[in-house]
């Protein structure tokens, strides 16, 4: 029996590896991480990187440095019930039915249940309302005052009436996977940031559309004093002494008011205005694609947190099962030791105690992981700080086989629906329009120009002769064709070369994105297929291991089995249970990752 001590330790290691909380990294991309192009218009470049998926559940490579937060989803039930929380210490029995996200998953169950309260303290109320009650310590409690039943009923009615509704604690309904994903896609801060960026692109597009609108430059002024300037109004000599210059006689001074303005309406620009509008129209397309990418990332991380929570909950349930079996084994060993049976020894007692302490330690880690998982879910669902978060209980194994699409079909869907490809295509179109504008910048612009100049002075005579110059009372209005252009040829050459270089850069990034997406889809698809095969194999292995444990424990209880057989059965059962839960977690998360890398959008109500 002693030589099997190392194999007994394997139970603890398997419980630690397979049944502990899964790692979750909000702000990072786990299985199904995507390239991150940021194409833009008129001076906005596009960057593209390719990220893969991590073989560790819930971890990945962050596409946005500094936004990752690691959490460890924990368990689904608490072993220490608290009054008013409604949390059951007994793990719920897995149910069957249709999943809220599809027709092949188990029916979700609420994560809370009827309260299981510890025994209350001994009563201190008197046995009757008019007799004192004796306490164990020797003290007596005075009898309670007698009240009439009618008075008690009336007081109870008043207390119920006076209780405000706000004092009743509000418990939110448990969120399903579909609800959590929908909230994350709608309220995540990254989605809000992308929405603001989309508004900016829409404003830039409107600016490009109205680039033809004339720019009116108007000046209005009022000033003085203006010296007296009088004549016959036909350009003749001054008619008053104060009108002569060279002395300090200003006469009757006045003020002058003036207004000038001009505007140019483009008529023909050799295609520059049309190209500018085309480039601006690509901006909202880029912004919408970037927002969809942020939504997909937030939704996938919400699913990652959800499945991590369910994995931790099922792990805690398995820990409770193992703990109960170890407790039964310990009681049986103690009974055999008292009978001085040769079947067991004191070493067996130490082994069982060791295993039970390891299970207790793993349970504490799982409970901590549960709190971290709920905190991650609260963050992704944008739940107000301090508000409770509830998640339904759902079994990870699926009732029916769901064959993933073929690799060729997955690659085809990714090429059609990935928002990164939409964004890079729109960015290339905008850069091509910019190159066209730079090429046509050597040509002038032809437009219709208009201007006016009006001046009125109170102390000067208005000249009526068209040959007389009148700076005090001028009225001029004009309209005509104009041609405007610049001859800074070296500057234009440099700007054109820069635009062409940016276009070539986007073409290179487009190739990188296509290659990265194909590699990413291939990796995620392969991991999903492998996880599905593991899940089916470990499911059968767990069934056989459970039968093995039952048979070994029955034989040990009857005295016909050895401790070695019991340890071997426990080791196999713990390993198979942990591997099964881990493989089904990989399957469910792999399905969500495949939807993400192929650009699938969750349907309403899924």
Coordinates of C-alpha atoms in Angstrom, one line a residue:
X1 CA 0.0 0.0 0.0
X2 CA 2.9 2.4 0.7
X3 CA 4.3 2.0 -2.7
X4 CA 1.1 3.5 -4.1
X5 CA 1.5 6.7 -2.2
X6 CA 2.9 8.5 -5.3
X7 CA -0.2 7.4 -7.3
X8 CA -2.4 8.7 -4.5
X9 CA -0.7 12.1 -4.8
X10 CA -1.6 12.0 -8.5
X11 CA -5.2 12.5 -7.4
X12 CA -4.4 15.9 -5.9
X13 CA -2.4 17.0 -8.9
X14 CA -5.2 16.0 -11.3
X15 CA -7.7 17.9 -9.2
X16 CA -5.5 20.9 -9.2
X17 CA -4.9 20.8 -12.9
X18 CA -8.2 19.7 -14.3
X19 CA -10.8 21.0 -11.9
X20 CA -9.4 24.3 -10.9
X21 CA -10.7 27.6 -12.3
X22 CA -10.0 28.4 -15.9
X23 CA -7.9 31.4 -16.7
X24 CA -9.7 34.4 -18.2
X25 CA -8.0 37.5 -19.7
X26 CA -10.4 40.4 -20.3
X27 CA -9.0 42.8 -22.9
X28 CA -7.0 40.0 -24.6
X29 CA -7.9 37.7 -27.5
X30 CA -7.8 34.0 -26.5
X31 CA -8.7 31.3 -29.0
X32 CA -9.6 33.1 -32.2
X33 CA -7.5 36.2 -31.8
X34 CA -7.7 38.3 -34.9
X35 CA -5.5 40.7 -36.9
X36 CA -6.0 44.3 -36.1
X37 CA -5.9 46.5 -39.2
X38 CA -6.8 50.1 -38.8
X39 CA -7.2 51.5 -42.4
X40 CA -8.2 55.1 -42.7
X41 CA -8.8 57.9 -45.2
X42 CA -6.8 60.9 -46.1
X43 CA -3.8 60.5 -43.9
X44 CA -5.1 57.6 -41.8
X45 CA -3.1 54.5 -42.2
X46 CA -3.9 50.9 -41.6
X47 CA -2.0 48.4 -39.4
X48 CA -2.6 44.7 -39.5
X49 CA -1.3 42.0 -37.1
X50 CA -2.2 38.4 -36.9
X51 CA -2.8 36.8 -33.5
X52 CA -3.4 33.2 -32.7
X53 CA -5.1 31.2 -30.0
X54 CA -3.7 29.9 -26.8
X55 CA -3.8 26.3 -25.9
X56 CA -4.5 27.3 -22.3
X57 CA -8.3 28.0 -21.9
X58 CA -9.1 31.6 -21.6
X59 CA -5.7 33.0 -22.4
X60 CA -4.4 34.6 -25.6
X61 CA -2.5 37.3 -27.1
X62 CA -3.8 40.8 -26.5
X63 CA -4.3 42.9 -29.7
X64 CA -4.5 46.1 -27.6
X65 CA -1.6 46.4 -25.2
X66 CA -2.5 47.4 -21.7
X67 CA -6.1 46.2 -21.7
X68 CA -5.7 42.6 -20.5
X69 CA -6.8 41.6 -17.0
X70 CA -6.4 38.0 -15.8
X71 CA -9.1 36.5 -13.8
X72 CA -9.8 33.0 -12.8
X73 CA -13.5 31.9 -12.9
X74 CA -14.4 29.9 -9.9
X75 CA -17.2 27.8 -8.7
X76 CA -20.9 28.0 -9.0
X77 CA -22.0 27.2 -5.4
X78 CA -20.8 28.3 -2.0
X79 CA -20.2 25.9 0.9
X80 CA -20.9 28.6 3.5
X81 CA -24.6 29.6 3.2
X82 CA -25.4 33.1 4.3
X83 CA -28.9 34.2 5.3
X84 CA -30.7 36.1 2.5
X85 CA -28.3 35.0 -0.3
X86 CA -30.3 32.0 -1.4
X87 CA -27.1 30.0 -2.1
X88 CA -27.3 26.3 -1.7
X89 CA -24.4 24.3 -0.3
X90 CA -25.4 21.2 -2.2
X91 CA -24.4 21.2 -5.8
X92 CA -27.4 21.0 -8.1
X93 CA -28.0 17.9 -10.2
X94 CA -27.1 18.4 -13.9
X95 CA -30.2 18.8 -16.0
X96 CA -31.0 18.2 -19.6
X97 CA -32.8 20.2 -22.2
X98 CA -32.3 22.8 -24.8
X99 CA -29.7 25.4 -24.4
X100 CA -30.5 29.0 -24.7
X101 CA -27.8 29.4 -27.3
X102 CA -28.7 26.4 -29.4
X103 CA -30.6 23.2 -29.6
X104 CA -27.8 20.9 -28.4
X105 CA -26.8 22.3 -25.0
X106 CA -28.1 21.6 -21.6
X107 CA -30.9 23.6 -20.1
X108 CA -29.4 26.5 -18.1
X109 CA -30.4 26.6 -14.4
X110 CA -30.2 29.5 -12.0
X111 CA -27.1 29.8 -10.0
X112 CA -29.1 30.4 -6.8
X113 CA -31.4 28.1 -4.9
X114 CA -33.3 27.8 -1.6
X115 CA -31.3 29.0 1.4
X116 CA -29.7 26.3 3.5
X117 CA -29.2 27.9 6.9
X118 CA -27.2 26.6 9.9
X119 CA -29.0 25.6 13.1
X120 CA -30.1 28.7 15.0
X121 CA -29.2 29.5 18.6
X122 CA -31.2 28.0 21.5
X123 CA -34.4 29.8 22.1
X124 CA -34.6 32.4 24.8
X125 CA -38.3 33.1 24.5
X126 CA -40.4 32.0 27.5
X127 CA -42.4 28.8 27.2
X128 CA -45.5 30.8 27.8
X129 CA -46.4 34.5 27.7
X130 CA -46.9 34.6 31.4
X131 CA -44.3 32.3 32.9
X132 CA -40.5 32.9 33.1
X133 CA -38.2 30.6 31.2
X134 CA -35.2 29.0 32.8
X135 CA -31.9 29.1 30.9
X136 CA -29.2 26.4 31.1
X137 CA -26.9 28.9 32.9
X138 CA -29.4 29.3 35.7
X139 CA -30.7 32.7 34.6
X140 CA -34.4 33.3 33.9
X141 CA -36.0 35.3 31.2
X142 CA -39.0 37.5 32.1
X143 CA -42.2 36.6 30.5
X144 CA -43.3 38.5 27.3
X145 CA -46.1 40.9 27.7
X146 CA -49.5 39.6 26.7
X147 CA -51.2 41.1 23.6
X148 CA -54.6 40.6 22.3
X149 CA -54.7 38.7 19.0
X150 CA -56.6 41.6 17.3
X151 CA -53.9 44.1 18.4
X152 CA -51.1 41.9 17.1
X153 CA -52.8 41.5 13.7
X154 CA -53.4 45.2 13.5
X155 CA -49.8 46.0 14.3
X156 CA -48.5 43.5 11.8
X157 CA -50.7 45.0 9.1
X158 CA -49.4 48.5 9.9
X159 CA -45.8 47.3 9.8
X160 CA -46.3 45.7 6.4
X161 CA -48.1 48.8 5.1
X162 CA -45.3 51.2 6.3
X163 CA -42.5 49.1 4.9
X164 CA -41.2 51.0 1.7
X165 CA -40.7 49.0 -1.5
X166 CA -37.1 50.2 -1.7
X167 CA -36.2 48.3 1.4
X168 CA -36.9 45.0 -0.3
X169 CA -33.6 43.8 -1.9
X170 CA -33.8 43.4 -5.6
X171 CA -32.1 40.2 -7.0
X172 CA -31.4 40.4 -10.7
X173 CA -32.5 37.5 -12.9
X174 CA -29.6 35.2 -13.8
X175 CA -28.1 35.9 -17.2
X176 CA -27.9 33.3 -19.9
X177 CA -25.0 33.1 -22.3
X178 CA -27.0 34.9 -25.1
X179 CA -27.9 37.8 -22.7
X180 CA -24.4 38.2 -21.5
X181 CA -23.0 38.2 -25.0
X182 CA -25.6 40.7 -26.1
X183 CA -24.9 43.1 -23.2
X184 CA -21.2 42.9 -23.8
X185 CA -21.5 43.6 -27.5
X186 CA -23.8 46.6 -26.8
X187 CA -22.3 48.2 -23.6
X188 CA -18.6 47.4 -23.6
X189 CA -16.3 50.4 -23.3
X190 CA -14.4 49.4 -26.4
X191 CA -17.6 49.3 -28.4
X192 CA -18.4 52.8 -27.2
X193 CA -15.0 54.0 -28.2
X194 CA -15.5 52.4 -31.7
X195 CA -18.9 54.1 -32.0
X196 CA -17.4 57.5 -31.2
X197 CA -14.8 56.8 -33.9
X198 CA -17.5 56.0 -36.4
X199 CA -19.2 59.3 -35.6
X200 CA -15.9 61.0 -36.5
X201 CA -15.7 59.2 -39.8
X202 CA -19.3 60.2 -40.6
X203 CA -18.4 63.8 -39.9
X204 CA -15.4 63.6 -42.1
X205 CA -17.5 62.2 -44.9
X206 CA -20.0 65.1 -44.6
X207 CA -17.0 67.5 -44.7
X208 CA -15.8 65.9 -48.0
X209 CA -19.3 66.0 -49.5
X210 CA -19.6 69.7 -48.9
X211 CA -16.1 70.6 -50.1
X212 CA -17.7 72.3 -53.2
X213 CA -19.6 74.8 -51.0
X214 CA -18.3 78.3 -51.5
X215 CA -16.3 79.8 -48.6
X216 CA -17.8 83.3 -48.0
X217 CA -15.2 85.7 -46.6
X218 CA -17.0 88.8 -45.2
X219 CA -15.6 91.7 -43.3
X220 CA -17.7 94.4 -41.6
X221 CA -16.3 97.5 -39.9
X222 CA -17.2 100.8 -38.3
X223 CA -14.6 103.5 -37.5
X224 CA -13.8 107.2 -37.1
X225 CA -13.4 110.1 -36.7
X226 CA -13.2 111.0 -40.4
X227 CA -12.3 114.7 -41.4
X228 CA -14.8 116.6 -43.5
X229 CA -14.4 116.1 -47.2
X230 CA -17.0 118.1 -49.3
X231 CA -17.1 119.0 -53.0
X232 CA -19.7 119.1 -55.9
X233 CA -19.9 115.3 -56.1
X234 CA -18.5 115.2 -59.6
X235 CA -14.8 115.1 -58.7
X236 CA -14.3 118.9 -58.4
X237 CA -12.3 120.8 -55.9
X238 CA -13.3 121.1 -52.2
X239 CA -16.2 123.4 -51.5
X240 CA -15.5 124.0 -47.8
X241 CA -12.3 125.3 -46.1
X242 CA -12.2 122.3 -43.7
X243 CA -12.0 120.0 -46.7
X244 CA -8.5 121.2 -47.6
X245 CA -5.6 119.1 -46.2
X246 CA -2.4 120.4 -44.5
X247 CA -4.0 122.1 -41.5
X248 CA -5.7 121.2 -38.3
X249 CA -9.1 122.3 -39.4
X250 CA -11.1 119.0 -39.6
X251 CA -14.5 120.6 -39.9
X252 CA -17.5 118.4 -39.1
X253 CA -15.9 115.0 -38.5
X254 CA -17.9 111.8 -39.1
X255 CA -17.7 108.1 -39.1
X256 CA -17.3 105.5 -41.8
X257 CA -19.0 102.0 -42.1
X258 CA -17.8 99.4 -44.6
X259 CA -18.4 95.8 -45.6
X260 CA -16.4 93.6 -48.0
X261 CA -16.9 90.0 -49.1
X262 CA -15.9 87.5 -51.7
X263 CA -16.6 83.8 -52.5
X264 CA -15.5 81.2 -55.1
X265 CA -17.8 78.4 -56.4
X266 CA -15.8 75.5 -57.9
X267 CA -17.0 74.7 -61.4
X268 CA -14.4 72.3 -62.7
X269 CA -11.5 70.7 -60.6
X270 CA -10.3 67.9 -63.0
X271 CA -12.0 65.3 -60.8
X272 CA -10.5 66.3 -57.4
X273 CA -13.8 67.0 -55.7
X274 CA -15.3 63.7 -56.8
X275 CA -12.3 61.8 -55.6
X276 CA -12.4 63.6 -52.3
X277 CA -16.0 62.6 -51.8
X278 CA -15.2 59.0 -52.7
X279 CA -12.3 58.9 -50.2
X280 CA -14.6 60.3 -47.5
X281 CA -17.3 57.8 -48.2
X282 CA -14.9 55.0 -47.3
X283 CA -14.4 56.4 -43.8
X284 CA -17.8 55.2 -42.3
X285 CA -17.2 51.8 -43.8
X286 CA -13.9 51.6 -41.9
X287 CA -15.5 52.8 -38.8
X288 CA -18.4 50.3 -39.0
X289 CA -15.9 47.5 -39.5
X290 CA -13.8 48.5 -36.5
X291 CA -16.9 48.7 -34.3
X292 CA -18.0 45.2 -35.4
X293 CA -14.5 43.9 -34.6
X294 CA -14.8 45.5 -31.1
X295 CA -18.2 43.9 -30.7
X296 CA -17.0 40.5 -31.7
X297 CA -14.0 40.7 -29.3
X298 CA -16.3 41.8 -26.4
X299 CA -18.8 39.0 -27.2
X300 CA -16.2 36.3 -27.4
X301 CA -14.6 37.4 -24.1
X302 CA -18.0 37.3 -22.5
X303 CA -18.5 33.7 -23.7
X304 CA -15.0 32.9 -22.5
X305 CA -15.9 34.2 -19.0
X306 CA -19.2 32.4 -19.0
X307 CA -17.8 29.0 -19.9
X308 CA -14.9 29.5 -17.5
X309 CA -17.5 30.1 -14.7
X310 CA -19.3 26.9 -15.7
X311 CA -16.1 24.9 -15.8
X312 CA -15.2 26.1 -12.3
X313 CA -18.7 25.3 -11.1
X314 CA -18.6 21.8 -12.4
X315 CA -15.1 21.4 -11.0
X316 CA -16.4 22.3 -7.5
X317 CA -19.2 19.8 -7.9
X318 CA -16.6 17.1 -8.7
X319 CA -14.6 18.1 -5.7
X320 CA -17.6 17.7 -3.5
X321 CA -18.2 14.2 -5.0
X322 CA -14.6 13.2 -4.4
X323 CA -14.7 14.7 -0.9
X324 CA -17.8 12.7 0.0
X325 CA -16.2 9.5 -1.2
X326 CA -13.0 10.2 0.7
X327 CA -15.1 10.8 3.8
X328 CA -16.8 7.5 3.4
X329 CA -13.5 5.8 2.9
X330 CA -12.1 7.4 6.0
X331 CA -15.0 6.2 8.1
X332 CA -14.6 2.7 6.7
X333 CA -10.9 2.7 7.4
X334 CA -11.5 4.0 11.0
X335 CA -14.0 1.2 11.5
X336 CA -11.5 -1.4 10.2
X337 CA -8.8 -0.1 12.4
X338 CA -11.0 -0.4 15.5
X339 CA -11.6 -4.0 14.5
X340 CA -7.8 -4.5 14.1
X341 CA -8.3 -5.6 10.6
X342 CA -5.3 -6.6 8.6
X343 CA -6.8 -5.1 5.5
X344 CA -5.8 -1.5 6.4
X345 CA -3.1 0.3 8.4
X346 CA -2.5 3.7 10.0
X347 CA -0.8 4.8 6.8
X348 CA -4.1 4.5 5.0
X349 CA -5.6 7.0 7.4
X350 CA -2.8 9.5 6.7
X351 CA -3.4 9.1 3.0
X352 CA -7.1 9.8 3.2
X353 CA -6.4 12.9 5.4
X354 CA -3.9 14.2 3.0
X355 CA -6.3 13.8 0.0
X356 CA -9.1 15.5 2.0
X357 CA -6.9 18.5 2.9
X358 CA -5.8 18.8 -0.8
X359 CA -9.5 18.9 -1.8
X360 CA -10.2 21.6 0.8
X361 CA -7.3 23.7 -0.5
X362 CA -8.5 23.3 -4.1
X363 CA -12.0 24.2 -3.1
X364 CA -10.8 27.5 -1.5
X365 CA -9.0 28.3 -4.7
X366 CA -12.1 27.5 -6.7
X367 CA -14.3 29.8 -4.6
X368 CA -11.8 32.6 -5.1
X369 CA -11.9 31.9 -8.8
X370 CA -15.6 32.2 -8.8
X371 CA -15.5 35.7 -7.4
X372 CA -13.0 36.7 -10.0
X373 CA -15.1 35.2 -12.7
X374 CA -18.2 37.1 -11.6
X375 CA -16.1 40.3 -11.4
X376 CA -15.0 39.7 -15.0
X377 CA -18.6 39.0 -16.1
X378 CA -19.7 42.2 -14.3
X379 CA -17.0 44.2 -16.2
X380 CA -17.9 42.8 -19.6
X381 CA -21.6 43.2 -19.1
X382 CA -21.1 46.8 -17.8
X383 CA -22.9 46.1 -14.5
X384 CA -22.9 49.1 -12.1
X385 CA -20.4 48.8 -9.3
X386 CA -21.8 47.1 -6.2
X387 CA -24.7 45.5 -8.1
X388 CA -25.0 41.7 -7.8
X389 CA -24.4 39.5 -10.8
X390 CA -26.1 36.2 -11.3
X391 CA -25.3 33.6 -14.0
X392 CA -27.4 30.6 -14.9
X393 CA -26.1 27.1 -14.3
X394 CA -25.4 25.2 -17.5
X395 CA -23.7 21.9 -18.1
X396 CA -20.9 22.1 -20.6
X397 CA -21.4 18.7 -22.3
X398 CA -23.8 18.8 -25.3
X399 CA -26.6 16.3 -25.7
X400 CA -26.1 15.9 -29.5
X401 CA -23.1 16.0 -31.7
X402 CA -22.6 19.2 -33.6
X403 CA -20.2 18.7 -36.4
X404 CA -18.1 21.9 -37.1
X405 CA -18.0 23.1 -40.7
X406 CA -15.2 21.9 -42.9
X407 CA -12.0 23.8 -43.0
X408 CA -12.7 24.9 -46.6
X409 CA -16.1 26.3 -45.6
X410 CA -14.7 28.0 -42.6
X411 CA -12.0 29.7 -44.7
X412 CA -14.6 30.8 -47.2
X413 CA -16.9 32.3 -44.6
X414 CA -13.9 34.2 -43.0
X415 CA -13.0 35.7 -46.4
X416 CA -16.5 36.9 -46.8
X417 CA -17.4 38.2 -43.3
X418 CA -14.3 39.2 -41.4
X419 CA -14.6 43.0 -40.6
X420 CA -10.8 43.4 -40.9
X421 CA -11.0 42.6 -44.6
X422 CA -13.8 45.0 -45.1
X423 CA -11.8 47.7 -43.3
X424 CA -8.6 47.1 -45.3
X425 CA -10.5 47.1 -48.6
X426 CA -12.1 50.4 -47.8
X427 CA -8.8 51.9 -46.7
X428 CA -7.2 50.9 -50.0
X429 CA -10.0 52.6 -51.9
X430 CA -9.5 55.8 -49.9
X431 CA -5.8 55.7 -50.5
X432 CA -6.3 55.2 -54.3
X433 CA -8.6 58.3 -54.3
X434 CA -5.9 60.3 -52.4
X435 CA -3.3 59.3 -55.0
X436 CA -5.6 60.5 -57.8
X437 CA -6.1 63.8 -56.0
X438 CA -2.3 64.3 -55.7
X439 CA -1.9 63.5 -59.4
X440 CA -4.5 66.1 -60.4
X441 CA -3.1 68.7 -58.0
X442 CA -0.8 69.9 -60.9
X443 CA -4.0 71.2 -62.7
X444 CA -5.7 74.5 -61.7
X445 CA -9.2 74.8 -60.4
X446 CA -11.8 76.8 -62.4
X447 CA -14.7 78.5 -60.5
X448 CA -17.2 81.3 -60.4
X449 CA -16.1 84.2 -58.2
X450 CA -18.1 87.0 -56.7
X451 CA -17.2 90.0 -54.6
X452 CA -18.6 93.3 -53.2
X453 CA -17.2 96.4 -51.4
X454 CA -19.5 98.9 -49.8
X455 CA -18.3 102.0 -47.8
X456 CA -20.4 104.9 -46.4
X457 CA -18.9 108.0 -44.7
X458 CA -21.1 110.6 -43.0
X459 CA -18.6 113.5 -43.4
X460 CA -17.7 113.0 -47.1
X461 CA -19.6 113.8 -50.3
X462 CA -20.5 110.8 -52.4
X463 CA -19.0 111.1 -55.9
X464 CA -21.5 110.7 -58.7
X465 CA -19.0 110.7 -61.6
X466 CA -17.7 107.3 -62.6
X467 CA -14.3 108.8 -63.3
X468 CA -13.9 110.2 -59.8
X469 CA -12.1 108.1 -57.1
X470 CA -14.1 107.9 -53.9
X471 CA -12.5 106.0 -51.0
X472 CA -15.2 107.3 -48.6
X473 CA -18.4 106.2 -50.3
X474 CA -17.6 103.2 -52.6
X475 CA -20.1 100.7 -53.9
X476 CA -18.5 97.9 -56.0
X477 CA -20.0 94.4 -56.9
X478 CA -18.5 91.9 -59.3
X479 CA -19.0 88.4 -60.7
X480 CA -16.7 86.4 -63.0
X481 CA -14.8 83.2 -63.9
X482 CA -11.5 82.7 -62.1
X483 CA -8.7 80.1 -62.3
X484 CA -6.7 79.3 -59.3
X485 CA -3.6 77.2 -58.8
X486 CA -0.1 77.0 -57.4
X487 CA 3.2 76.2 -59.0
X488 CA 5.0 74.5 -56.1
X489 CA 6.0 71.6 -58.2
X490 CA 8.6 70.0 -55.9
X491 CA 6.2 70.0 -53.0
X492 CA 3.5 68.4 -55.1
X493 CA 6.0 65.7 -56.3
X494 CA 6.8 64.8 -52.7
X495 CA 3.2 64.6 -51.7
X496 CA 2.4 62.3 -54.6
X497 CA 5.2 60.0 -53.7
X498 CA 4.1 59.9 -50.1
X499 CA 0.5 59.0 -51.1
X500 CA 1.7 56.2 -53.4
X501 CA 3.9 54.8 -50.6
X502 CA 1.0 54.7 -48.2
X503 CA -1.1 52.8 -50.9
X504 CA 1.7 50.2 -51.3
X505 CA 1.8 49.9 -47.6
X506 CA -1.9 49.0 -47.4
X507 CA -1.5 46.5 -50.2
X508 CA 1.2 44.7 -48.2
X509 CA -0.9 44.8 -45.1
X510 CA -3.8 43.3 -47.0
X511 CA -1.7 40.3 -47.9
X512 CA -0.6 39.9 -44.3
X513 CA -4.2 40.0 -43.1
X514 CA -5.4 37.4 -45.6
X515 CA -2.5 35.1 -44.6
X516 CA -3.1 35.7 -40.9
X517 CA -6.8 35.0 -41.1
X518 CA -6.2 31.7 -43.0
X519 CA -3.7 30.6 -40.4
X520 CA -6.0 31.7 -37.5
X521 CA -9.0 29.8 -38.9
X522 CA -6.9 26.7 -39.6
X523 CA -5.6 26.7 -36.0
X524 CA -9.0 27.3 -34.3
X525 CA -10.7 24.7 -36.5
X526 CA -8.1 22.1 -35.8
X527 CA -8.3 22.8 -32.0
X528 CA -12.1 22.4 -32.1
X529 CA -12.0 19.1 -34.0
X530 CA -9.4 17.8 -31.5
X531 CA -11.3 19.0 -28.5
X532 CA -14.5 17.3 -29.8
X533 CA -12.7 14.0 -30.2
X534 CA -11.2 14.3 -26.7
X535 CA -14.6 15.2 -25.2
X536 CA -16.2 12.0 -26.6
X537 CA -13.3 9.8 -25.5
X538 CA -13.1 11.3 -22.0
X539 CA -16.8 11.0 -21.6
X540 CA -16.7 7.3 -22.1
X541 CA -13.5 7.1 -19.9
X542 CA -15.3 8.8 -17.0
X543 CA -18.3 6.4 -17.2
X544 CA -15.9 3.4 -16.9
X545 CA -13.9 5.1 -14.2
X546 CA -17.1 5.8 -12.2
X547 CA -18.1 2.1 -12.5
X548 CA -14.6 1.2 -11.4
X549 CA -14.8 3.4 -8.3
X550 CA -18.2 2.0 -7.4
X551 CA -17.0 -1.6 -7.7
X552 CA -13.7 -0.9 -5.9
X553 CA -15.4 0.9 -3.0
X554 CA -18.0 -1.9 -2.7
X555 CA -15.3 -4.5 -2.6
X556 CA -13.3 -2.5 -0.1
X557 CA -16.4 -2.0 2.1
X558 CA -17.1 -5.8 2.0
X559 CA -13.5 -6.5 2.9
X560 CA -12.6 -8.3 -0.3
X561 CA -10.8 -5.4 -1.9
X562 CA -7.4 -3.8 -1.2
X563 CA -6.6 -0.2 -0.6
X564 CA -4.4 -0.2 -3.7
X565 CA -7.4 -0.9 -5.9
X566 CA -9.4 1.9 -4.2
X567 CA -6.5 4.4 -4.8
X568 CA -6.1 3.3 -8.4
X569 CA -9.9 3.8 -9.0
X570 CA -9.9 7.2 -7.3
X571 CA -6.9 8.3 -9.4
X572 CA -8.5 7.2 -12.7
X573 CA -11.8 8.8 -11.8
X574 CA -10.4 12.1 -10.9
X575 CA -8.2 12.2 -14.0
X576 CA -11.1 11.2 -16.3
X577 CA -13.5 13.7 -14.7
X578 CA -11.0 16.6 -14.9
X579 CA -10.1 15.8 -18.5
X580 CA -13.8 15.5 -19.5
X581 CA -14.7 18.9 -18.0
X582 CA -11.6 20.5 -19.6
X583 CA -12.3 19.0 -23.0
X584 CA -15.9 20.1 -23.0
X585 CA -14.8 23.6 -22.0
X586 CA -12.4 23.5 -25.0
X587 CA -15.3 22.4 -27.2
X588 CA -17.7 25.1 -26.2
X589 CA -15.0 27.8 -26.2
X590 CA -13.7 26.5 -29.6
X591 CA -17.2 26.8 -31.1
X592 CA -17.4 30.5 -29.9
X593 CA -13.9 31.1 -31.2
X594 CA -14.7 29.6 -34.6
X595 CA -17.8 31.8 -34.9
X596 CA -15.5 34.8 -34.1
X597 CA -12.7 34.0 -36.6
X598 CA -15.3 33.3 -39.4
X599 CA -17.0 36.6 -38.7
X600 CA -20.4 35.1 -37.6
X601 CA -22.7 37.6 -35.9
X602 CA -24.9 36.2 -33.1
X603 CA -28.6 36.2 -34.1
X604 CA -31.1 38.0 -31.9
X605 CA -32.2 35.8 -29.1
X606 CA -29.4 33.2 -29.5

